[in-house]
Short mmCIF file of C-alpha atoms and ligand atoms in Angstrom, two decimals:
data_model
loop_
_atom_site.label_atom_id
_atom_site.label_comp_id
_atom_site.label_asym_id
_atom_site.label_seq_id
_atom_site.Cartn_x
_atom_site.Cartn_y
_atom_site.Cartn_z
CA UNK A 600 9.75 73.91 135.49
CA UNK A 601 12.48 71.38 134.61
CA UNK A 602 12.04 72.03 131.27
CA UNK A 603 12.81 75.78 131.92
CA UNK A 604 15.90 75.09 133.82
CA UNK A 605 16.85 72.59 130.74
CA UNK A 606 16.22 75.44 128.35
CA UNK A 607 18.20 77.89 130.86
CA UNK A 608 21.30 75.52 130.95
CA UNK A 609 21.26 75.24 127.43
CA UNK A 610 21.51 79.01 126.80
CA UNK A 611 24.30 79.40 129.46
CA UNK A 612 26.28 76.56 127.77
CA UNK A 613 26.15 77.85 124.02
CA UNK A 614 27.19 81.68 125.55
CA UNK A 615 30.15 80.41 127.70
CA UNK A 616 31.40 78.32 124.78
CA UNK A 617 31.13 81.01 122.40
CA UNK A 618 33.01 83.51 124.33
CA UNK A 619 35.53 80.94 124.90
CA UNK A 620 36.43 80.70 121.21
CA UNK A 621 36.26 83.89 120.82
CA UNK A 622 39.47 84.54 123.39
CA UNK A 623 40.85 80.49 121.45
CA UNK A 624 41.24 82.63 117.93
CA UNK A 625 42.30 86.11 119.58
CA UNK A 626 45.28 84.23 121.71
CA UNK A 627 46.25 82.55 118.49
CA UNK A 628 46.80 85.90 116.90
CA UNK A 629 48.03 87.74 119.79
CA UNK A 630 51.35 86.35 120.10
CA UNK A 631 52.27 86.75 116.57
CA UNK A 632 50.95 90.04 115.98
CA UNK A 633 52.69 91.44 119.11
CA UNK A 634 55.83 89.82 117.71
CA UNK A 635 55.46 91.17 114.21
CA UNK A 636 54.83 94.44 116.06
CA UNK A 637 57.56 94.42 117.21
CA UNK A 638 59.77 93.09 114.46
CA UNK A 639 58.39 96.33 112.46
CA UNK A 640 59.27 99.06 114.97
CA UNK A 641 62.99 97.26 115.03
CA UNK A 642 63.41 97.98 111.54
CA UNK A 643 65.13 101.16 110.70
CA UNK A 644 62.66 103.76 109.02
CA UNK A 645 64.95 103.96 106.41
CA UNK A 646 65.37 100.97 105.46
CA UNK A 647 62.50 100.33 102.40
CA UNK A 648 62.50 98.74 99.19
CA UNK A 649 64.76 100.41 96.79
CA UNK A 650 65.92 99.25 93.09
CA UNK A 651 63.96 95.73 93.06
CA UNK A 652 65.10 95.08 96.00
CA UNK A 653 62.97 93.52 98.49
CA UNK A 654 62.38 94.37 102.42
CA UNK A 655 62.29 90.87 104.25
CA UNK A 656 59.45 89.59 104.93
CA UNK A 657 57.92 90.21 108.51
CA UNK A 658 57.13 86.84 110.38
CA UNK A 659 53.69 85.41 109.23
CA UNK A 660 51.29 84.41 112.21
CA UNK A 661 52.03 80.73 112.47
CA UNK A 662 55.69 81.21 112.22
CA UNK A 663 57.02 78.79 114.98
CA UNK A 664 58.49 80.45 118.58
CA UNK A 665 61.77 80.31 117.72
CA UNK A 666 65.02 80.77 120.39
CA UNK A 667 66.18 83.55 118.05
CA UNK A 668 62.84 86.10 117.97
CA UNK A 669 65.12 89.21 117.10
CA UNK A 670 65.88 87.80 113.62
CA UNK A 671 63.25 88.67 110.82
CA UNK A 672 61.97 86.34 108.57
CA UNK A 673 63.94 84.82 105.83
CA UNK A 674 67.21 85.87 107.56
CA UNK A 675 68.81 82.59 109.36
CA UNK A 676 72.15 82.48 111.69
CA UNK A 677 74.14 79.30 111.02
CA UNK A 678 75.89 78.53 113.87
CA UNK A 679 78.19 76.00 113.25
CA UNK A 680 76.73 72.64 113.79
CA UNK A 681 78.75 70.37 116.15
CA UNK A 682 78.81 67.79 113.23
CA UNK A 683 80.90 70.08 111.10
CA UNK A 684 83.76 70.64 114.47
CA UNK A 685 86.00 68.02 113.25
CA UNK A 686 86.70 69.19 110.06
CA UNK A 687 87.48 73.05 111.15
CA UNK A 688 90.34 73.89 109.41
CA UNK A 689 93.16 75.79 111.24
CA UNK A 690 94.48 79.07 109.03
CA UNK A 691 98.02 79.71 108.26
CA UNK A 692 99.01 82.57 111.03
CA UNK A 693 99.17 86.16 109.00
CA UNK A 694 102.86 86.55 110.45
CA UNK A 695 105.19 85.73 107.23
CA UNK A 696 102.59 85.36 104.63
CA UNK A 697 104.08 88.03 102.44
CA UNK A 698 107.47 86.10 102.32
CA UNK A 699 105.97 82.58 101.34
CA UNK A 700 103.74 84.66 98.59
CA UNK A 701 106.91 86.49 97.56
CA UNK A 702 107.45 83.93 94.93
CA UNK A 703 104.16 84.94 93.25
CA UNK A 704 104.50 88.51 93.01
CA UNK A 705 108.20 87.78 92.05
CA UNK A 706 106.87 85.77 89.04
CA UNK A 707 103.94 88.08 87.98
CA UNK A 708 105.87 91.87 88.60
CA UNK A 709 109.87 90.59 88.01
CA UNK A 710 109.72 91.64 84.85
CA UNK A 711 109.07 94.86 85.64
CA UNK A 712 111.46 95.03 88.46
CA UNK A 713 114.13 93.31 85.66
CA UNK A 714 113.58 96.08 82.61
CA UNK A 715 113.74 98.66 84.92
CA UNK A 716 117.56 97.13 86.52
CA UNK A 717 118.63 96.27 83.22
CA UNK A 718 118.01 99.64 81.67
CA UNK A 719 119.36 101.47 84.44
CA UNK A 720 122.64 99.44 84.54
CA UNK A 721 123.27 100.86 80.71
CA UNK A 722 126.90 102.50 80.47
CA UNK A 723 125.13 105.33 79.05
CA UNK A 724 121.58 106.52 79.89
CA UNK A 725 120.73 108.53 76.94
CA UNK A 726 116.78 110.37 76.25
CA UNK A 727 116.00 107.04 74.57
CA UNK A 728 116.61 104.79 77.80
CA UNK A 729 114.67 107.32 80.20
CA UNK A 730 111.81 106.98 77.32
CA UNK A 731 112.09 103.14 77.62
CA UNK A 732 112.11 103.36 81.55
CA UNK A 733 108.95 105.70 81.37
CA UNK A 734 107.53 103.36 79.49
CA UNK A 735 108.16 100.57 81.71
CA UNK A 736 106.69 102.03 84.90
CA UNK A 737 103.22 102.98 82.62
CA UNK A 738 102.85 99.81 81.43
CA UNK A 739 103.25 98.43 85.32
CA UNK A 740 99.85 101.19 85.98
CA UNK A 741 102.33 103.14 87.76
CA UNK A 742 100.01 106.11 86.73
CA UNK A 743 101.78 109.65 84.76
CA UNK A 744 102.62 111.70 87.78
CA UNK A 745 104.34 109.12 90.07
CA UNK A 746 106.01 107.88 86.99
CA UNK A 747 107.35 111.32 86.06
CA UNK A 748 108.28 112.01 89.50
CA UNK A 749 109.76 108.70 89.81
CA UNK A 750 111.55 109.53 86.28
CA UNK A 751 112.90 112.80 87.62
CA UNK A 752 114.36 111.52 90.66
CA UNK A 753 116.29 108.74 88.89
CA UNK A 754 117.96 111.23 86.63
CA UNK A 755 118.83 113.24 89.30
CA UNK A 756 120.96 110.32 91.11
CA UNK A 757 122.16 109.09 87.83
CA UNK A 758 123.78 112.80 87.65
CA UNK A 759 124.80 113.19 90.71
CA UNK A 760 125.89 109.52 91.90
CA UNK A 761 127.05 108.71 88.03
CA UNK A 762 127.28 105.10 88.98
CA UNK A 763 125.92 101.74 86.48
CA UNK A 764 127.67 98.95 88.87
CA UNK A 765 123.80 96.91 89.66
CA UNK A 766 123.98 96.53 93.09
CA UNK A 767 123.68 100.22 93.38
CA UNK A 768 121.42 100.72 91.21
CA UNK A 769 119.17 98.30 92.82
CA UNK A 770 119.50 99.98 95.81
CA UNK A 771 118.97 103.39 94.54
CA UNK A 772 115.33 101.81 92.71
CA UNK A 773 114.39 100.16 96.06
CA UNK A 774 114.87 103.04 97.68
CA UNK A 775 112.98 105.41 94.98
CA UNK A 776 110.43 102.79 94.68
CA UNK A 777 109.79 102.09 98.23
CA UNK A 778 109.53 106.02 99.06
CA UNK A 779 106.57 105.84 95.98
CA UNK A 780 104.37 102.96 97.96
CA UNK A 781 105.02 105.09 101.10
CA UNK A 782 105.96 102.92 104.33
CA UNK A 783 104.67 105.96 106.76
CA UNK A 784 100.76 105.13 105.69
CA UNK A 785 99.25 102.72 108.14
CA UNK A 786 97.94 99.81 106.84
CA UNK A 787 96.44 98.25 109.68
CA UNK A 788 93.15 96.68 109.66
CA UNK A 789 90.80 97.99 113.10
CA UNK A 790 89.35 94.72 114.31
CA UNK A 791 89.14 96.25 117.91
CA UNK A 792 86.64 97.99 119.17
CA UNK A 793 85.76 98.96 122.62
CA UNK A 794 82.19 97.54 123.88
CA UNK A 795 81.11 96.06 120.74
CA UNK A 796 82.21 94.19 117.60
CA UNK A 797 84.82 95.76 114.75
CA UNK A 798 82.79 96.10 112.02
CA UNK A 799 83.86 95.58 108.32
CA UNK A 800 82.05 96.12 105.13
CA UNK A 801 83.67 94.86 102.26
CA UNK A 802 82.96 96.27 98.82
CA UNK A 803 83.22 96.71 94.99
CA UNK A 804 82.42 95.95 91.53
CA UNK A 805 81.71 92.77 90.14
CA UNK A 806 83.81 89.67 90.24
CA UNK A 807 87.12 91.61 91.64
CA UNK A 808 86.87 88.56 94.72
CA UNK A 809 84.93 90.11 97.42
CA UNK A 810 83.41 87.09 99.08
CA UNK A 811 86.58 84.92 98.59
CA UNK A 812 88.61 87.90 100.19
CA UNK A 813 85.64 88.12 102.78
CA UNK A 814 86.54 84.25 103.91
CA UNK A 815 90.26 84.56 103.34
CA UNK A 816 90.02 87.79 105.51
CA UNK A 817 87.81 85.56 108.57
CA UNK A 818 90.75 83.15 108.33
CA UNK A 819 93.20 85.21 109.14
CA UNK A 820 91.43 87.07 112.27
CA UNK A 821 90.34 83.16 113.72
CA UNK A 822 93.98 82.47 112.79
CA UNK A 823 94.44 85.46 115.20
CA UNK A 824 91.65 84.54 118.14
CA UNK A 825 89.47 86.69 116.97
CA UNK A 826 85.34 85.60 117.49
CA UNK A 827 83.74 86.29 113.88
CA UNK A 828 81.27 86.62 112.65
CA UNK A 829 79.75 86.88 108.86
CA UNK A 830 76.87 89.27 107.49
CA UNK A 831 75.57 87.89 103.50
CA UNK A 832 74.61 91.14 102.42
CA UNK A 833 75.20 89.97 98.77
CA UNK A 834 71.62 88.96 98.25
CA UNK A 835 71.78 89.76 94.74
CA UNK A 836 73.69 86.55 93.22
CA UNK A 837 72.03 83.36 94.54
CA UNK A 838 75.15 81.25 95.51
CA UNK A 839 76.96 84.51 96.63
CA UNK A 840 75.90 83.24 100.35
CA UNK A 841 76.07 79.91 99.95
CA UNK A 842 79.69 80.65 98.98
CA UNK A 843 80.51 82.75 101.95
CA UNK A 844 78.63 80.32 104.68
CA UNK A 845 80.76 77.45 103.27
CA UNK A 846 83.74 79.78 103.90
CA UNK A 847 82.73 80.26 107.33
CA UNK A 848 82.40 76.68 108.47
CA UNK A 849 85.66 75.74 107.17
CA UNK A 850 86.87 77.85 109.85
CA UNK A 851 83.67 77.62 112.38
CA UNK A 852 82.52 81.15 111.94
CA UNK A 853 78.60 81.46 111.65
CA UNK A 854 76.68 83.66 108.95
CA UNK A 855 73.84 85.34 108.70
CA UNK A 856 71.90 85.34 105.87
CA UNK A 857 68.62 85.88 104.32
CA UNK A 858 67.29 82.39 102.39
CA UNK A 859 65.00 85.04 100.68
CA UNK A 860 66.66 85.80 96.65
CA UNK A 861 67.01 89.40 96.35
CA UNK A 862 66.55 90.35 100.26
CA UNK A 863 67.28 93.55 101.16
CA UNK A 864 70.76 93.58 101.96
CA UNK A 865 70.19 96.45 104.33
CA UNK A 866 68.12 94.53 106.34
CA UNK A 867 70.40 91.44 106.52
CA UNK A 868 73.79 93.77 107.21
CA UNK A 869 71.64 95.44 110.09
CA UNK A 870 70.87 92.06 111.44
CA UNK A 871 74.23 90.59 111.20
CA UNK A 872 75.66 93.85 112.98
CA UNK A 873 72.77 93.20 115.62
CA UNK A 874 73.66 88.97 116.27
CA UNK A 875 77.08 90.00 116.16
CA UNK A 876 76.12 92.07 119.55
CA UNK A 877 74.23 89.92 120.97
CA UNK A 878 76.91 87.06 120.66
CA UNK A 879 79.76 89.16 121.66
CA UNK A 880 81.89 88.80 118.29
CA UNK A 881 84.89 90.81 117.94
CA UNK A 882 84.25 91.59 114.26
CA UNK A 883 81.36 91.39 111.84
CA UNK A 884 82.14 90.95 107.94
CA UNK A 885 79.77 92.15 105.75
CA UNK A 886 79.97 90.90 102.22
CA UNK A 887 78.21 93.24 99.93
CA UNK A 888 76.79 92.37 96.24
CA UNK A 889 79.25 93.84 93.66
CA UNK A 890 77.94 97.01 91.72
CA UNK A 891 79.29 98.69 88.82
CA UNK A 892 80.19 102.55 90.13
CA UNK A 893 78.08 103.96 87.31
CA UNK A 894 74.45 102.35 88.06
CA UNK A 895 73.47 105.26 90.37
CA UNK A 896 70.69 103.31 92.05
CA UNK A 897 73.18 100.18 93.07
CA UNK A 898 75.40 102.54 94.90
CA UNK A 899 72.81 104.59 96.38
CA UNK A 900 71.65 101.11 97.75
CA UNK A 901 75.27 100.48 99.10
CA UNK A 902 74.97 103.67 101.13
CA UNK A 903 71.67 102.67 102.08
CA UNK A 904 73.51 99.28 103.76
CA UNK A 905 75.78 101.61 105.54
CA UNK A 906 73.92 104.24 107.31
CA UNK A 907 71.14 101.51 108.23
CA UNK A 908 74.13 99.68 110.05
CA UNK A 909 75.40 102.52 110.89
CA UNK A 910 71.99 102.70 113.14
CA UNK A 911 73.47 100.06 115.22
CA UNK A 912 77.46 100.65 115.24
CA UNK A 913 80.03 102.35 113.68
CA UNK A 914 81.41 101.00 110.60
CA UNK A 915 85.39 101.10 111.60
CA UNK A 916 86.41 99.74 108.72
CA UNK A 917 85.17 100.13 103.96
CA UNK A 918 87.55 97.85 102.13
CA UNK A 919 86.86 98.28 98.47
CA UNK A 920 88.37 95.14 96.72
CA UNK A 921 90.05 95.98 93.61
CA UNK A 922 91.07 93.50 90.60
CA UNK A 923 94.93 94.23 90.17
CA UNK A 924 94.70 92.91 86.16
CA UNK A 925 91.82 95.77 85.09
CA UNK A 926 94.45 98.48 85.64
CA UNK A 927 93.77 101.87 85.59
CA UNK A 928 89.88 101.45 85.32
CA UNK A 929 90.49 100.37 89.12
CA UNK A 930 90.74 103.83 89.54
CA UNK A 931 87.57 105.36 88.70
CA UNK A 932 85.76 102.56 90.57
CA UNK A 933 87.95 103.65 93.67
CA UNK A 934 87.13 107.43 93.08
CA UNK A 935 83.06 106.54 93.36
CA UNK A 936 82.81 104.36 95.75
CA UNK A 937 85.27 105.87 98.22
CA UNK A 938 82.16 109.27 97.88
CA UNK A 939 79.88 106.93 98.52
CA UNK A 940 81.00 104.97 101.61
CA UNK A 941 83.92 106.60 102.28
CA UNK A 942 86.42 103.66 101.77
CA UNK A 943 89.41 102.63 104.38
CA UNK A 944 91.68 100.47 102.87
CA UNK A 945 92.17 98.92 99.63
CA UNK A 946 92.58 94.94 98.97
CA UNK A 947 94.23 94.22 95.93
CA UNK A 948 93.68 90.67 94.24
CA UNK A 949 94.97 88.89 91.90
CA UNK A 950 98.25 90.57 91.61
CA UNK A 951 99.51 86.97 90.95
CA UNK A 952 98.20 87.53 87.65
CA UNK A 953 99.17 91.02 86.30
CA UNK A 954 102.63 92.72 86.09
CA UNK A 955 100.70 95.81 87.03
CA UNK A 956 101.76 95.96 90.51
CA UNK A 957 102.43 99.73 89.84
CA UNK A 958 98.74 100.17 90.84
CA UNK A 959 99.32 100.48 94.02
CA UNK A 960 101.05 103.68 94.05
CA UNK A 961 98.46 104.91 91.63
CA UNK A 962 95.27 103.95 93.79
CA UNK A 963 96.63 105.11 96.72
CA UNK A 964 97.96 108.69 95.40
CA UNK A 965 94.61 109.12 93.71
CA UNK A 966 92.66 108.21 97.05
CA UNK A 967 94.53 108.97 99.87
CA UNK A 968 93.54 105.31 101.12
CA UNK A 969 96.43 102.87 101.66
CA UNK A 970 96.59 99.14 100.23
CA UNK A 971 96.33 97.25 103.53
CA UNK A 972 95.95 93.93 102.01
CA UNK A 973 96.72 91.75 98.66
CA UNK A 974 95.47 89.11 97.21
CA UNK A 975 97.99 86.42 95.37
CA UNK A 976 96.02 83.81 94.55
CA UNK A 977 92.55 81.61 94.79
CA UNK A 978 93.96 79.03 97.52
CA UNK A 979 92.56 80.19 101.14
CA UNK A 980 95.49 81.59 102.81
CA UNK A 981 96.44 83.27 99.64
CA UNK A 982 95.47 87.14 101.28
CA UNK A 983 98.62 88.81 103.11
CA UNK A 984 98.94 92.06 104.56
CA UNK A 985 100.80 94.79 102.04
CA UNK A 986 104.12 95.76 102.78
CA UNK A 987 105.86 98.54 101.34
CA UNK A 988 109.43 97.27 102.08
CA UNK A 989 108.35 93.48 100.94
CA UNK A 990 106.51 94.22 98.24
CA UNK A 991 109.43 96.44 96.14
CA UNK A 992 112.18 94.04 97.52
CA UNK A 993 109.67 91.39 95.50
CA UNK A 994 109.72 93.71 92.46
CA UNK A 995 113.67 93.86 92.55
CA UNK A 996 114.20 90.17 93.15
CA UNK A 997 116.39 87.99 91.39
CA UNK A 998 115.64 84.83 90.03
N1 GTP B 611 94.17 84.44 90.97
C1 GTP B 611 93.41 84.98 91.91
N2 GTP B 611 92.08 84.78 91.88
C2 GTP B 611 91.33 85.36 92.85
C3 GTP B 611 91.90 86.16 93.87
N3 GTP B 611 90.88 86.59 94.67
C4 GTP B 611 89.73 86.09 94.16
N4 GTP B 611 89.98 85.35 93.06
C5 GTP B 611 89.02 84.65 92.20
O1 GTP B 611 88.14 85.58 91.61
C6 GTP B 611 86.88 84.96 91.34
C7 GTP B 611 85.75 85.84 91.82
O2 GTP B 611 85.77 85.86 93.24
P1 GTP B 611 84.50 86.19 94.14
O3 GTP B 611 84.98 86.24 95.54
O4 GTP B 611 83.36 85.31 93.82
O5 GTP B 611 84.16 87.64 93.60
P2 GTP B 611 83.01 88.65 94.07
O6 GTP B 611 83.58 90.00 93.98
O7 GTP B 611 82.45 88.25 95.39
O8 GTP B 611 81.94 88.42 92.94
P3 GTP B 611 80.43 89.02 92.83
O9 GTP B 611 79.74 88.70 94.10
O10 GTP B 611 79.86 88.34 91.64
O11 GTP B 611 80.57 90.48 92.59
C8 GTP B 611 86.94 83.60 92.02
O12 GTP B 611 87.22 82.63 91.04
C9 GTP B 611 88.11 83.72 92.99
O13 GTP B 611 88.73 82.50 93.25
C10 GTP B 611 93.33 86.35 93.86
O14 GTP B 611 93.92 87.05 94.70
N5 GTP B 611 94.02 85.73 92.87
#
């Protein structure tokens, strides 16, 4: 009889401990497979694998409960670690960066500015000297039709005013030129927006300086109170986020990236739109990977980035980043990307390297998008906001 009750113990012991590891292994796969559940339906439906790019990751079951659950695999936030605080830089304030830049545009575009003076302030102005002038204004990537506009208008005056004495003639080319750049376009960036962050994608080819302009660009909003707060969509170049975190901290503005090479950049834009949200930021930067206009598949990936923000919030604001020094072939990259993600504004670096300031006219008659900032150099507050009236009285300086 004992022994049957022995024997009867025995079987209830092995069945309760059996069913209890049976719920031990389903509990530790619960949790995670709810979360990567999840994780899954949060991702946008269009947001697959295109042109070797990869889809992050989703969480693997013994990922660690982390405070940040929304973010997918492979895609930190750095917030900026108290450590770093005391060496947060403060940014130069935007107000009167054109006029302490001046000097660099004045040495890089004087000359043209100069031939154009000198030539006009000729006692006589024969078919010759308008030649030389047309000249002039091509070489400075004015483009054909502003220059022969530009052309026709100066004869005009020269007919009709008849005067060589310089200071009029500089003010008659300040005034032609200035009318050419256009001071009625509005060149202001949006970094309001009601209810949510500004969003701002920054894009081109390339090289032309996105990520530097993307930091130079987050120093002058902190430099303006502004909470920001930076997306590393340029998962294609391995330092490329690297680059733009260490641009952040100098200023204490976190980044979200993907420490997965070749990430889907959709995935971390989306994401950095999304912790932008959630943190309250007034704008979110998105740095994008830079793309030649003619690889189809690159720039249908670039609209891919877009819309699958464009899930979350609006997009108020495409800068395409243009290299001042590669001219007219500026152009043609501004004609395809501005089809593909309908581009804002135009940033123009390295004009401190290129008299071919003329550009600007040329983009901007060509695109219908106005230059709302310039680049003039590789120092961190070297980005100011384009000014018509500035930027012709730079041409026409003397020095
Ligand atoms: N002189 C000068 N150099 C600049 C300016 N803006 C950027 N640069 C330099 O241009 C180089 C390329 O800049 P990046 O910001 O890495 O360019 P990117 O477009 O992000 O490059 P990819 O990601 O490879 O496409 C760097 O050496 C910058 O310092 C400028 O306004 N003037």
């Amino acid at each position: 009889m004992d022994f049957d009750v022995l024997i009867l113990f025995i079987v209830l012991a092995v069945i309760l401990l059996s069913t209890l590891g049976f719920f031990l292994v389903q509990g530790g796969k619960l949790l995670p497979k709810a979360k990567r559940e999840q994780y899954l339906t949060q991702r946008d439906p269009d947001d697959l694998p295109s042109g070797g790019v990869d889809t992050l990751p989703a969480p693997t079951e013994d990922r660690p409960e982390t405070a940040e659950p929304s973010l997918g695999d492979g895609v930190d936030l750095l917030e900026e670690p108290t450590v770093l605080e005391p060496t947060v830089e403060t940014p130069e304030p935007v107000a009167g960066r054109l006029a302490r830049l001046r000097a660099r545009l004045v040495k890089s575009n004087n000359i043209f500015g100069k031939s154009l003076l000198a030539l006009l302030s000729r006692d006589e102005i024969d078919e010759d000297v308008w030649e030389e002038i047309e000249e002039v204004l091509l070489m400075a990537d004015l483009g054909t039709d502003p220059t022969m506009e530009l052309v026709d208008r100066l004869r005009e005056r020269v007919k009709v005013e008849g005067t060589r004495d310089p200071a009029t003639v500089k003010s008659m080319l300040t005034q032609e030129l200035t009318d050419l750049v256009d001071p009625t376009l509005d060149r202001r960036l949006t970094v309001t927006a009601e209810g949510r962050p500004a969003v701002i994608m920054v894009v081109g080819v390339n090289g032309v300086g996105k990520t530097t302009t993307v930091g130079k660009l987050a120093r002058m909003l902190v430099a303006e109170d502004k909470d920001v707060l930076l997306g590393a969509a340029d998962t294609f170049r391995a330092a490329a986020a690297e680059q733009l975190s260490t641009w952040g901290h100098r200023v204490g503005v976190p980044t979200v990236k993907s420490d997965v090479e070749g990430a889907d950049p959709a995935s971390v834009a989306y994401e950095a739109v999304d912790k932008g949200i959630e943190l309250e930021a007034d704008v979110v930067m998105i740095d994008t990977a830079g793309r030649l206009q003619n690889k189809s598949n690159l720039m249908d990936e670039l609209g891919k980035v877009k819309r699958v923000v464009e899930k979350k919030s609006a997009v108020d604001e495409v800068l395409l980043v243009l290299d001042a020094t590669t001219g007219q072939n500026g152009l043609n990259q501004a004609k395809v990307f501005s089809e593909v993600v309908n581009v804002t504004g135009i940033v123009l670096t390295k004009l401190d390297g290129t008299a071919r300031g003329g550009i600007v006219v040329a983009i901007q008659r060509q695109l219908g998008v106005p230059v709302k900032l310039i680049g003039l150099g590789e120092g961190p507050d070297d980005l100011a906001p384009f000014d018509a009236a500035e930027f012709v009285a730079a041409l026409l300086e003397d020095h």
